[in-house]
Short mmCIF file of C-alpha atoms and ligand atoms in Angstrom, two decimals:
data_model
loop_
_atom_site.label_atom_id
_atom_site.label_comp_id
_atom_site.label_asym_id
_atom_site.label_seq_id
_atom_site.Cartn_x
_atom_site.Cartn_y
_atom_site.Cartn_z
CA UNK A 52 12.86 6.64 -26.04
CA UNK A 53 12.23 10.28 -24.85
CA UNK A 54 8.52 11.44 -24.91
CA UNK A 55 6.58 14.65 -22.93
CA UNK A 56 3.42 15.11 -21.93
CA UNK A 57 2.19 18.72 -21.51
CA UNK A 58 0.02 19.75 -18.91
CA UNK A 59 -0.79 21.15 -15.66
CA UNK A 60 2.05 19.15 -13.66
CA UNK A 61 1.61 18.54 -9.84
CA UNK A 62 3.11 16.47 -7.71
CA UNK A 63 4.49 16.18 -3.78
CA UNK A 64 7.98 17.42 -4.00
CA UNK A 65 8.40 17.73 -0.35
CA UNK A 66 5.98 16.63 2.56
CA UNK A 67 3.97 19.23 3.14
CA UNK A 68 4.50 21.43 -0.50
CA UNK A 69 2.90 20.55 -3.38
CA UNK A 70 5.06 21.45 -7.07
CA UNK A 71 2.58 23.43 -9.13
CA UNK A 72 3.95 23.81 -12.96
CA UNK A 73 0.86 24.87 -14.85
CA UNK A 74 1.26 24.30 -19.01
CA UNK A 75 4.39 22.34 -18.42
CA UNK A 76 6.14 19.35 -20.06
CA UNK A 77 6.92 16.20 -18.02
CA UNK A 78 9.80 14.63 -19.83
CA UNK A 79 9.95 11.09 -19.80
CA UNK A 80 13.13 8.94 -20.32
CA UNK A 81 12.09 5.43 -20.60
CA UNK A 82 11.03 3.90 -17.46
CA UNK A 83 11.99 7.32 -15.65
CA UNK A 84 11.19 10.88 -15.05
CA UNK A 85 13.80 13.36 -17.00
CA UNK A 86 11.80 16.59 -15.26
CA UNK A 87 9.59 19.10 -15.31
CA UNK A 88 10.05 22.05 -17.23
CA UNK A 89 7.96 25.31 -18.25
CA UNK A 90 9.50 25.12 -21.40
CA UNK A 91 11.11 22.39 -23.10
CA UNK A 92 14.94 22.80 -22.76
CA UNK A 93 17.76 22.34 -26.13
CA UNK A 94 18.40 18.98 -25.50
CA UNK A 95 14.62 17.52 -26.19
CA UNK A 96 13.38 20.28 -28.60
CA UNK A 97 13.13 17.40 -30.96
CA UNK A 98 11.56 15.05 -28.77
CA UNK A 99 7.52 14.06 -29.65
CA UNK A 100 5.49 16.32 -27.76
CA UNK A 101 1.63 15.31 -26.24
CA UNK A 102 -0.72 18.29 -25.43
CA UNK A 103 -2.96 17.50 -23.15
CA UNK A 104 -4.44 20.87 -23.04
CA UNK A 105 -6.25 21.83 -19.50
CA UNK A 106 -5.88 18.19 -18.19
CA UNK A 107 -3.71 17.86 -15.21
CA UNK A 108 -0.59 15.19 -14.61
CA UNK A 109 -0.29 13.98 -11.13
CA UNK A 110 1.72 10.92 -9.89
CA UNK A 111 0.15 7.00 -9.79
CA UNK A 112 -1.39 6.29 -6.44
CA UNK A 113 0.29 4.10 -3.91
CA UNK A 114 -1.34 1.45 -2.10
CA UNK A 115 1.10 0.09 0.45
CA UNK A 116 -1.34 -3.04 2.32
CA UNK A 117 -4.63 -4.57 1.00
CA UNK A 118 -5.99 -7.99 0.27
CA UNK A 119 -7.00 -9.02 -3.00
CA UNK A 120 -8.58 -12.50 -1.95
CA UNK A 121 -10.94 -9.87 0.32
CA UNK A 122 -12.22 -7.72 -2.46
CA UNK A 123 -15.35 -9.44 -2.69
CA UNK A 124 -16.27 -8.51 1.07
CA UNK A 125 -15.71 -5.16 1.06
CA UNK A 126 -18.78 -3.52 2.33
CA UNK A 127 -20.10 -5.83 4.33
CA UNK A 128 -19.30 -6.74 8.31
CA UNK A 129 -18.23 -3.76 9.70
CA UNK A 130 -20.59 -4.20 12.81
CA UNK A 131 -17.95 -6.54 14.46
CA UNK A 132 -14.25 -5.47 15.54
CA UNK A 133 -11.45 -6.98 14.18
CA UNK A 134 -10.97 -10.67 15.77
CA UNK A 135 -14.77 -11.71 15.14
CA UNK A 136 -14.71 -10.21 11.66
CA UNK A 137 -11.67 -12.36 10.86
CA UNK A 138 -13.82 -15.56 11.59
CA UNK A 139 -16.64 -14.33 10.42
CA UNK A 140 -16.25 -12.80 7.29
CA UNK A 141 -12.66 -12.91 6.68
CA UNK A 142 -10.69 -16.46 6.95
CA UNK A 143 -14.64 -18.41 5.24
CA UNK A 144 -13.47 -16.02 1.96
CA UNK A 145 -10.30 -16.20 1.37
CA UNK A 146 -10.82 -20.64 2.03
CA UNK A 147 -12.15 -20.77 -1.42
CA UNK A 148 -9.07 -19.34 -2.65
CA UNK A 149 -8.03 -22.80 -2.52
CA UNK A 150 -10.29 -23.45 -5.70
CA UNK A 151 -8.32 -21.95 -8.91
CA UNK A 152 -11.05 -21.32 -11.18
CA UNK A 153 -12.78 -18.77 -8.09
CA UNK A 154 -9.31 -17.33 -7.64
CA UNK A 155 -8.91 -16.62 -11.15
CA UNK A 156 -12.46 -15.39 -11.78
CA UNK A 157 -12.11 -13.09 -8.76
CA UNK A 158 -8.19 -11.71 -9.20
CA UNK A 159 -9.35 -10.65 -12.53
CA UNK A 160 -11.87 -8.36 -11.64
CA UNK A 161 -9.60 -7.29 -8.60
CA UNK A 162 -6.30 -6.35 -10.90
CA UNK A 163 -8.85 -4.66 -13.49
CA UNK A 164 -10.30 -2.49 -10.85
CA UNK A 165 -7.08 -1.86 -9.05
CA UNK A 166 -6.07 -0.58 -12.04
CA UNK A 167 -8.28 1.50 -12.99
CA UNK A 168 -8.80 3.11 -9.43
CA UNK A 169 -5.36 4.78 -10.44
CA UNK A 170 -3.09 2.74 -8.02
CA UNK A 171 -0.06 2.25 -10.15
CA UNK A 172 1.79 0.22 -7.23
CA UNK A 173 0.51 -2.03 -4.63
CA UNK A 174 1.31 -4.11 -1.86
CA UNK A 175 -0.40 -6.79 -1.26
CA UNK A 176 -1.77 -9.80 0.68
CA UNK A 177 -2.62 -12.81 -1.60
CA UNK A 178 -3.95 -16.01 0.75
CA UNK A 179 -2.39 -18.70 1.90
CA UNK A 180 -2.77 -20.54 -1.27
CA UNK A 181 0.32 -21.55 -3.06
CA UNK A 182 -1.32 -21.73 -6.84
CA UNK A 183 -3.31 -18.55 -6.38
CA UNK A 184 -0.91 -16.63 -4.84
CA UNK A 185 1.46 -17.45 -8.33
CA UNK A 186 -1.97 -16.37 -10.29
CA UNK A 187 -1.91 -13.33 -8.56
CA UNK A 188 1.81 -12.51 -9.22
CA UNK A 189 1.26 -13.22 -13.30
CA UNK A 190 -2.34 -11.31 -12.96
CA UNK A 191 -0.45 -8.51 -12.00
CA UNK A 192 2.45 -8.66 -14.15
CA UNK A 193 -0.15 -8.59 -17.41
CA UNK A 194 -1.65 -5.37 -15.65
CA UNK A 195 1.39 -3.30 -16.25
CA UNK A 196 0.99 -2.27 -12.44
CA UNK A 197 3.81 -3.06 -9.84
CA UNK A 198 4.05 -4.04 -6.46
CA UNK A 199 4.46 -6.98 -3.92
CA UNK A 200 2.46 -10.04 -3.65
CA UNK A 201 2.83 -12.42 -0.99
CA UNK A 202 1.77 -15.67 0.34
CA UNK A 203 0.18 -15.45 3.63
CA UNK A 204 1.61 -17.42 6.44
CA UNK A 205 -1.19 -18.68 8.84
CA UNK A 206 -0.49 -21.89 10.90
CA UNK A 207 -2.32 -21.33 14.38
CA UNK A 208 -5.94 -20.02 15.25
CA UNK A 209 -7.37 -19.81 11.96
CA UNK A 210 -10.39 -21.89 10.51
CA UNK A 211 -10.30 -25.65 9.92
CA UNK A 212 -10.15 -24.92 6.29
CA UNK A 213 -7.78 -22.09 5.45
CA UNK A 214 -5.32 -23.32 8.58
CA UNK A 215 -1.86 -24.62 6.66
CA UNK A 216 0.60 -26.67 8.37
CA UNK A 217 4.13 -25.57 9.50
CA UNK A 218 5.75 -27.81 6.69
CA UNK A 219 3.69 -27.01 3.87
CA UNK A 220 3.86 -23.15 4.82
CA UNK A 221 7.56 -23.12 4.82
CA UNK A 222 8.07 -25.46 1.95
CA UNK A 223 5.60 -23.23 -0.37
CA UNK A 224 7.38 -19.96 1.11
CA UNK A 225 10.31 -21.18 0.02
CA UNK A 226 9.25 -21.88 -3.32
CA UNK A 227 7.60 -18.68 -4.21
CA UNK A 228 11.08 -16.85 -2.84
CA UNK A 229 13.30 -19.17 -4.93
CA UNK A 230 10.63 -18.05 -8.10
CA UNK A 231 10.23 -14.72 -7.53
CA UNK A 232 13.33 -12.81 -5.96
CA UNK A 233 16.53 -11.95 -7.17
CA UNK A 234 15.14 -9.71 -9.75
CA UNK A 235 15.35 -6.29 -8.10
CA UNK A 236 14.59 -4.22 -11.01
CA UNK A 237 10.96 -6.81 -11.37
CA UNK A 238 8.12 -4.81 -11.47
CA UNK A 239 6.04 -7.07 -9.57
CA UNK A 240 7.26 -9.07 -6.59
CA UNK A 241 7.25 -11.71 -3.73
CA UNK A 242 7.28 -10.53 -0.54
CA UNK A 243 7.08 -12.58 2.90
CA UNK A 244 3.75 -12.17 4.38
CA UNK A 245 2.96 -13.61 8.11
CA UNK A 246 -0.38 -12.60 8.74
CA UNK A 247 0.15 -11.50 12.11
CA UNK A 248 1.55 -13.00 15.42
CA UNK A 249 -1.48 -14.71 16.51
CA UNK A 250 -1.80 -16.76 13.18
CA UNK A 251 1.73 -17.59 13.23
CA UNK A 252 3.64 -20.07 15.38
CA UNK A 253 6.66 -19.25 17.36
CA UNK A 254 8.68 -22.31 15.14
CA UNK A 255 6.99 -20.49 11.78
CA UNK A 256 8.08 -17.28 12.43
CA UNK A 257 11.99 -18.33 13.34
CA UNK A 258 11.83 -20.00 10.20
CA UNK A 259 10.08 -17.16 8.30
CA UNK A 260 13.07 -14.92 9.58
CA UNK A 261 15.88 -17.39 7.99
CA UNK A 262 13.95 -17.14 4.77
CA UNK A 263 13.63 -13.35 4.91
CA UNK A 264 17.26 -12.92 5.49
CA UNK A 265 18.08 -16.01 3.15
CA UNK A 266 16.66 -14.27 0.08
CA UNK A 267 16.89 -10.41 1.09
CA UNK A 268 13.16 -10.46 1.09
CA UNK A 269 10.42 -7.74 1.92
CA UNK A 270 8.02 -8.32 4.76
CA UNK A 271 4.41 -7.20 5.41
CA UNK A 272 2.33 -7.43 8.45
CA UNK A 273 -0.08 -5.94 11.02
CA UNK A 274 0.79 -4.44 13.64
CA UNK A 275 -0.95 -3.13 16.97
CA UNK A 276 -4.50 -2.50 15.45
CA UNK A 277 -6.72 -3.47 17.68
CA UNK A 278 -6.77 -3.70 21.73
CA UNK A 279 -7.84 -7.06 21.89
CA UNK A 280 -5.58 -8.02 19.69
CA UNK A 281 -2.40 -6.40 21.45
CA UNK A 282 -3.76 -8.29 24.42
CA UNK A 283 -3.75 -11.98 23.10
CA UNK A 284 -0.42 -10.91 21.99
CA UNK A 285 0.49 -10.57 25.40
CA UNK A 286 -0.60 -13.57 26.28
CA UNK A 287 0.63 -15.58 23.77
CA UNK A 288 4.22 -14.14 24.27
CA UNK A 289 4.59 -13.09 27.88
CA UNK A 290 8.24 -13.27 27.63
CA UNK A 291 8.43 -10.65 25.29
CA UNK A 292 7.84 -7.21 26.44
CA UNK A 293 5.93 -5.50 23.11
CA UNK A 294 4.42 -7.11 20.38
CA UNK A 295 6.87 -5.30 17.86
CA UNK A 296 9.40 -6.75 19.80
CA UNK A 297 7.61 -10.18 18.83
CA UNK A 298 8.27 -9.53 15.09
CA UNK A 299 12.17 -7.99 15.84
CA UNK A 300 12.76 -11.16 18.33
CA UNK A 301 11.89 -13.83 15.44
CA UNK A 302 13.85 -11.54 12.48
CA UNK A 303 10.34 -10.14 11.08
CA UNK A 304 11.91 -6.26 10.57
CA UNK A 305 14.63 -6.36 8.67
CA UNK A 306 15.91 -3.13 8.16
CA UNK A 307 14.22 -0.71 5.87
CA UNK A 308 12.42 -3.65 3.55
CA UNK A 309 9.19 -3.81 6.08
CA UNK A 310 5.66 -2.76 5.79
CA UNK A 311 3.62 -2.72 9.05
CA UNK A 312 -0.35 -1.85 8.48
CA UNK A 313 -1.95 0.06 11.18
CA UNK A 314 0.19 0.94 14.04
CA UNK A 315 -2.30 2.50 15.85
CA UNK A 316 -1.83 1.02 19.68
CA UNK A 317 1.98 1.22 19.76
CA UNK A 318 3.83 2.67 23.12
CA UNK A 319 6.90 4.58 22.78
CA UNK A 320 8.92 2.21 23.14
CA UNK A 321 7.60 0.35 20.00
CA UNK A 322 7.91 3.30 18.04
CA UNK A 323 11.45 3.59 18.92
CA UNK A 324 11.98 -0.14 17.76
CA UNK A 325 10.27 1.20 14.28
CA UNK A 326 12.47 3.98 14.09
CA UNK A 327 15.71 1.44 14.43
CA UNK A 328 14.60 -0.54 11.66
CA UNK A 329 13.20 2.16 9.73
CA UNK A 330 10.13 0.51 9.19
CA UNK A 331 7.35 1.88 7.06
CA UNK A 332 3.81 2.63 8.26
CA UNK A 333 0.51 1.53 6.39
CA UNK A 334 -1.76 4.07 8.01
CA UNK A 335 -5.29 2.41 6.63
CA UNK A 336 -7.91 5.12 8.04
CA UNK A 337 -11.21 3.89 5.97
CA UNK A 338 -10.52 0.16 8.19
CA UNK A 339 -9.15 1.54 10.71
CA UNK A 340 -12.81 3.55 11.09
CA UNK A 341 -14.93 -0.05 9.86
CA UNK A 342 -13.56 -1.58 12.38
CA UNK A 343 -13.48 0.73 15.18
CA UNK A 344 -9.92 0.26 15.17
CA UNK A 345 -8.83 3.43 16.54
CA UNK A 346 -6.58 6.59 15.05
CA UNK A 347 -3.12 5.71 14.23
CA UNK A 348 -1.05 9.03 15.34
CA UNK A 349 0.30 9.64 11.86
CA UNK A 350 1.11 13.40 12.30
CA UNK A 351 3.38 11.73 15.29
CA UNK A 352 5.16 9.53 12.63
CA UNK A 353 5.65 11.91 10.06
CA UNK A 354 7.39 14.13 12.80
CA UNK A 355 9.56 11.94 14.20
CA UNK A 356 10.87 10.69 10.97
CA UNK A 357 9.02 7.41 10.18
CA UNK A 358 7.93 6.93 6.62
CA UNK A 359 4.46 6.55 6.25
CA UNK A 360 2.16 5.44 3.02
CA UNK A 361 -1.31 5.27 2.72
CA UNK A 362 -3.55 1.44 2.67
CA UNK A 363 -6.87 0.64 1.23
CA UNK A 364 -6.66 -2.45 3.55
CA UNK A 365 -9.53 -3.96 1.42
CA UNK A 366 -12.06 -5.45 3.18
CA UNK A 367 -11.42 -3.79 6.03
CA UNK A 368 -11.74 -0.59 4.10
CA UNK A 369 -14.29 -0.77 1.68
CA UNK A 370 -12.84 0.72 -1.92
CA UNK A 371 -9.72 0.62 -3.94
CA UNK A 372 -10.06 3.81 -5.05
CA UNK A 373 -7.02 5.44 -3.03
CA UNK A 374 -8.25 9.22 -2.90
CA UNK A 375 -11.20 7.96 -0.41
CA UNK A 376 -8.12 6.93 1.71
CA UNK A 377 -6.54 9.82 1.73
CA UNK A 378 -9.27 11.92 2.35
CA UNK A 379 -9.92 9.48 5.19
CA UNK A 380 -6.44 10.28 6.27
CA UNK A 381 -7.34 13.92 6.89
CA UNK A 382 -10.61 13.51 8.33
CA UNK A 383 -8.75 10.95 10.99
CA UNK A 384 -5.82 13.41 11.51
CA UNK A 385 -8.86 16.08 12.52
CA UNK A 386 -10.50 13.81 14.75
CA UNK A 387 -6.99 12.74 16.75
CA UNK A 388 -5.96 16.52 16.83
CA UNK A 389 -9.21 17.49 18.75
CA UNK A 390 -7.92 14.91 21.91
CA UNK A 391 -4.08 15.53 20.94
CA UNK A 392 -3.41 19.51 20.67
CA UNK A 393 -0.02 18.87 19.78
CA UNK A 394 -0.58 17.31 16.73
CA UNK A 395 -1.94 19.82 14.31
CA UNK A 396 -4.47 17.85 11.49
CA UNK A 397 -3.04 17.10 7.99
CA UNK A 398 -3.32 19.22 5.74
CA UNK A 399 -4.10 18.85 1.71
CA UNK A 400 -0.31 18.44 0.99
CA UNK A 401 0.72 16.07 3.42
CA UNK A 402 -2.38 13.95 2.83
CA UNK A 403 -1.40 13.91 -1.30
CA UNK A 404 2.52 13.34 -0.06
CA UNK A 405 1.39 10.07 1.45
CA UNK A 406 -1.00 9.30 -1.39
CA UNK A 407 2.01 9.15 -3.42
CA UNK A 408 5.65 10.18 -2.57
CA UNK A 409 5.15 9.04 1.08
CA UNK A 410 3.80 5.76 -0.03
CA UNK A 411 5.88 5.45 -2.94
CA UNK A 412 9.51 4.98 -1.38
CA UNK A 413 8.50 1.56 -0.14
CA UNK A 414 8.53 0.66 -3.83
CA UNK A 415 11.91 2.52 -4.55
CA UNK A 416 11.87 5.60 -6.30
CA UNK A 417 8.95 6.26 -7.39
CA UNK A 418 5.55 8.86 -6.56
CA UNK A 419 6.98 11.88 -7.57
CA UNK A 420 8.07 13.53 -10.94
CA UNK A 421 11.59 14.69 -10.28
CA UNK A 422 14.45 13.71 -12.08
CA UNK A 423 15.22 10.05 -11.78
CA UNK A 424 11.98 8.93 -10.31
CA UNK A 425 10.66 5.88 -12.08
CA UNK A 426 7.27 7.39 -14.18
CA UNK A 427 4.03 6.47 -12.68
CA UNK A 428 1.57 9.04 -14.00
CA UNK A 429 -2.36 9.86 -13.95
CA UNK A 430 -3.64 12.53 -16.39
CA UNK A 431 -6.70 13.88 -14.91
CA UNK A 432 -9.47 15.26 -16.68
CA UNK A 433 -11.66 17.07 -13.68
CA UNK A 434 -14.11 19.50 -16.61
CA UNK A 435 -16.98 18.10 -15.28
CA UNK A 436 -16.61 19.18 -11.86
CA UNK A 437 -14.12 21.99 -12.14
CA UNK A 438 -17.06 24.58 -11.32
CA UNK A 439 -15.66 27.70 -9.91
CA UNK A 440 -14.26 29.89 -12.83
CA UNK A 441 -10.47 30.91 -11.28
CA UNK A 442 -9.52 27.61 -9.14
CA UNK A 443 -5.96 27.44 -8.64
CA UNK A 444 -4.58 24.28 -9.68
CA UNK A 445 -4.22 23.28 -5.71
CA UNK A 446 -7.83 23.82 -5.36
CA UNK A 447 -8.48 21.93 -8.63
CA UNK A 448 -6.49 19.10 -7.23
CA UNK A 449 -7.94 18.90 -4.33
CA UNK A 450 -11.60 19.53 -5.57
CA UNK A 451 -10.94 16.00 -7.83
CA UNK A 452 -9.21 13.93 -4.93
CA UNK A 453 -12.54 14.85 -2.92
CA UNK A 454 -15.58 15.01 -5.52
CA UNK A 455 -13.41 12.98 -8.35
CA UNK A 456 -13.47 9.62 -9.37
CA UNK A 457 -12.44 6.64 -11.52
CA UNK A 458 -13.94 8.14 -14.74
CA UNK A 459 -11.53 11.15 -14.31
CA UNK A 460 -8.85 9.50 -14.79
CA UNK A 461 -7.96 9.19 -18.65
CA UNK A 462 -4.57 8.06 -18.91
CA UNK A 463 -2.36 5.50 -16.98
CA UNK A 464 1.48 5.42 -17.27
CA UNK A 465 3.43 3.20 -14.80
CA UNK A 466 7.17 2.93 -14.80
CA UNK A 467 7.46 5.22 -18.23
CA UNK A 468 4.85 2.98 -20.32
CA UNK A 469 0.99 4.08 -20.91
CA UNK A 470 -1.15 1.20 -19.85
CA UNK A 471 -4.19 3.13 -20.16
N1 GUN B 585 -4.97 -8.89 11.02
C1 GUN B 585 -4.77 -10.17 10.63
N2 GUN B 585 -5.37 -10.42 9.47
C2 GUN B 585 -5.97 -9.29 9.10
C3 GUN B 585 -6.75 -8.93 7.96
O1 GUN B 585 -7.03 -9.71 7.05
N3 GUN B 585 -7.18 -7.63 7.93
C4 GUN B 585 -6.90 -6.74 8.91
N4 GUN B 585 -7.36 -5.49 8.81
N5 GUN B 585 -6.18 -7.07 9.98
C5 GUN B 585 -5.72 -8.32 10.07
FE1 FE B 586 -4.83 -5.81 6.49
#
């Protein structure tokens, strides 16, 4: 079925240009994009038209690492660094994810707000619970959202409770793979998920690799966030120079199908082991700043060819709502270009690239409007804080993405279908 909205059309065509169509159709083809025109060509002059007057239509935002079994903390512990606030506030939560009814109370409200924060795709973390994890995959398939969902893997230095066992992570890996892959074209799927190196064993993570290449699966981790972190890595693998090398040496990157969150402590020589497996970058500013993580050097990444999405990394960023993130990722771009000249800031249109194209193509082809992209849409309607008589539709854009929120955002469409 062909259908067009009418509006004031922008998306992020390249990296650092925004497309600016005022008062024109966005044809949708099914699940995909068919173009954007500023008036309607022959071929779908009999199509059904929607006006949607002075509202604009942007792309769905993309989410590319959070975890849903942390949405209740976000907010709170952000006066401890990383490894504390793991056994502090982190690994006590997601332990009652081994309790169904909490998981299902709490990935309820999580999907609902997800959704309605605008994020049309999302990757991310479940825990290491087998039957909540499958919740979470079905929670999101009602939704109408897409994304990955994976089972964390977590068999060394975790808490008494949420600790697994080598056998029972592998054996309810294996299950969720054998369940959930194969379907390429699914909207929502599995994706391999060792929580980092330190939580996973040396035996785990050979076995994690078979799997991943066993069933062509994606894998998400974290990567190089924190210095104390990189340093236990060190220690725990002294026989392997960098601690991306730790992920390539067990099979962890497989080409072009990995996430990594963070990346903010990596030497050259990591980044060159990125760049060989073309592996994407979840550059997660609002944790990254809770956490006193440090400033990943995104400009760096962008340059040099890497492909680079934005993450909420709920809890350690503290809302869903993906435009604080990307305003984040400007602010952090500022503050790394005053002690790194030669990276200028982001600007507006690199910022809403990531937000959506950039993060997008780890989920295929999708985040922008051009022909053949899969249709994730937002219409936006910004009257209420549109307050300058003669704002260009960039400025207008921009002015929502800053001041904006939730209740701007009055219609959903994810892969072609309005879920809002
Ligand atoms: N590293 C290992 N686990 C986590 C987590 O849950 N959040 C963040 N930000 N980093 C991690
Ligand atoms: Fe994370």
């Amino acid at each position: 079925m062909i259908k067009c909205l009418k509006g004031n059309v922008i998306f992020a065509e390249e990296k650092n240009k925004l497309k600016v169509m005022p008062h024109s159709y966005l044809v949708i083809n099914n699940e995909r994009s068919a173009g954007v025109y500023e008036s309607l060509p022959e071929e779908y002059k009999n199509a059904p038209v929607e006006d949607l007057g002075d509202k604009l239509i942007i792309p769905g935002f993309m989410d590319v690492h959070l975890h849903a079994p942390q949405w209740l903390n976000k907010g709170v512990g952000y006066s401890e660094e990383l490894l504390p606030w793991l056994q502090k506030y982190t690994f006590p939560l997601e332990s009652k994810f081994a309790d169904i009814k909490f998981a299902e109370k709490y990935y309820k409200l999580f999907v609902d707000e997800l959704k309605s924060s605008g994020t049309t795709r999302a990757c991310i973390f479940a825990s290491r619970h087998y039957e909540a994890t499958k919740l979470l995959i079905e929670l999101m398939k009602e939704s109408g959202i897409g994304g990955y969902v994976g089972k964390v893997n977590m068999d060394r230095n975790s808490s008494e409770e949420l600790q697994e066992t080598y056998e029972d992570s592998v054996k309810e890996t294996t299950m969720l793979a054998k369940e959930y892959s194969g379907d390429d074209n699914a909207l929502v799927k599995f994706i391999l998920t060792p929580r980092f190196v330190p939580s996973t064993t040396s035996e785990l993570m050979t076995k994690l690799g078979e799997i991943a290449e066993k069933y062509n699966l994606h894998v998400q981790s974290h990567l190089d966030e924190n210095v104390d972190e990189v340093a236990w890595v060190k220690e725990l693998h002294s026989d392997i120079p960098t601690f991306t090398e730790v992920y390539e040496h067990f099979g962890l990157l497989p080409d072009n199908r990995t996430v990594m969150a963070h990346c903010i402590h990596n030497n050259d020589r990591e980044i060159e082991v990125l760049k060989k497996h073309n592996t994407f970058i979840a550059h997660c500013p609002l944790s990254n700043f809770n956490l006193a993580s440090g400033i990943a050097p995104i400009k760096r990444y962008m340059e040099e060819g890497l492909d680079v999405g934005l993450g909420s990394d709920i809890s350690g960023g503290h809302t869903l709502y993906m435009p604080v993130s990307c305003v984040a990722a400007v602010s952090a771009s500022k503050i790394y270009h005053v002690s790194h000249k030669e990276y200028s800031p982001l600007t507006f249109a690199e910022a809403f690239y990531l937000l959506t194209k950039g993060g997008g193509k780890f989920f295929g082809k999708v985040g922008s409007f051009e022909e053949g992209y899969e249709c994730d849409a937002l219409v936006i309607d910004d009257s209420n804080i549109t307050s300058i008589d003669g704002m260009t539709l960039e400025e207008r854009l921009e002015k929502f993405i800053y001041t904006g929120n939730r209740g701007n955002i009055v219609r959903i469409y994810c892969r072609g279908k309005q879920i809002k």
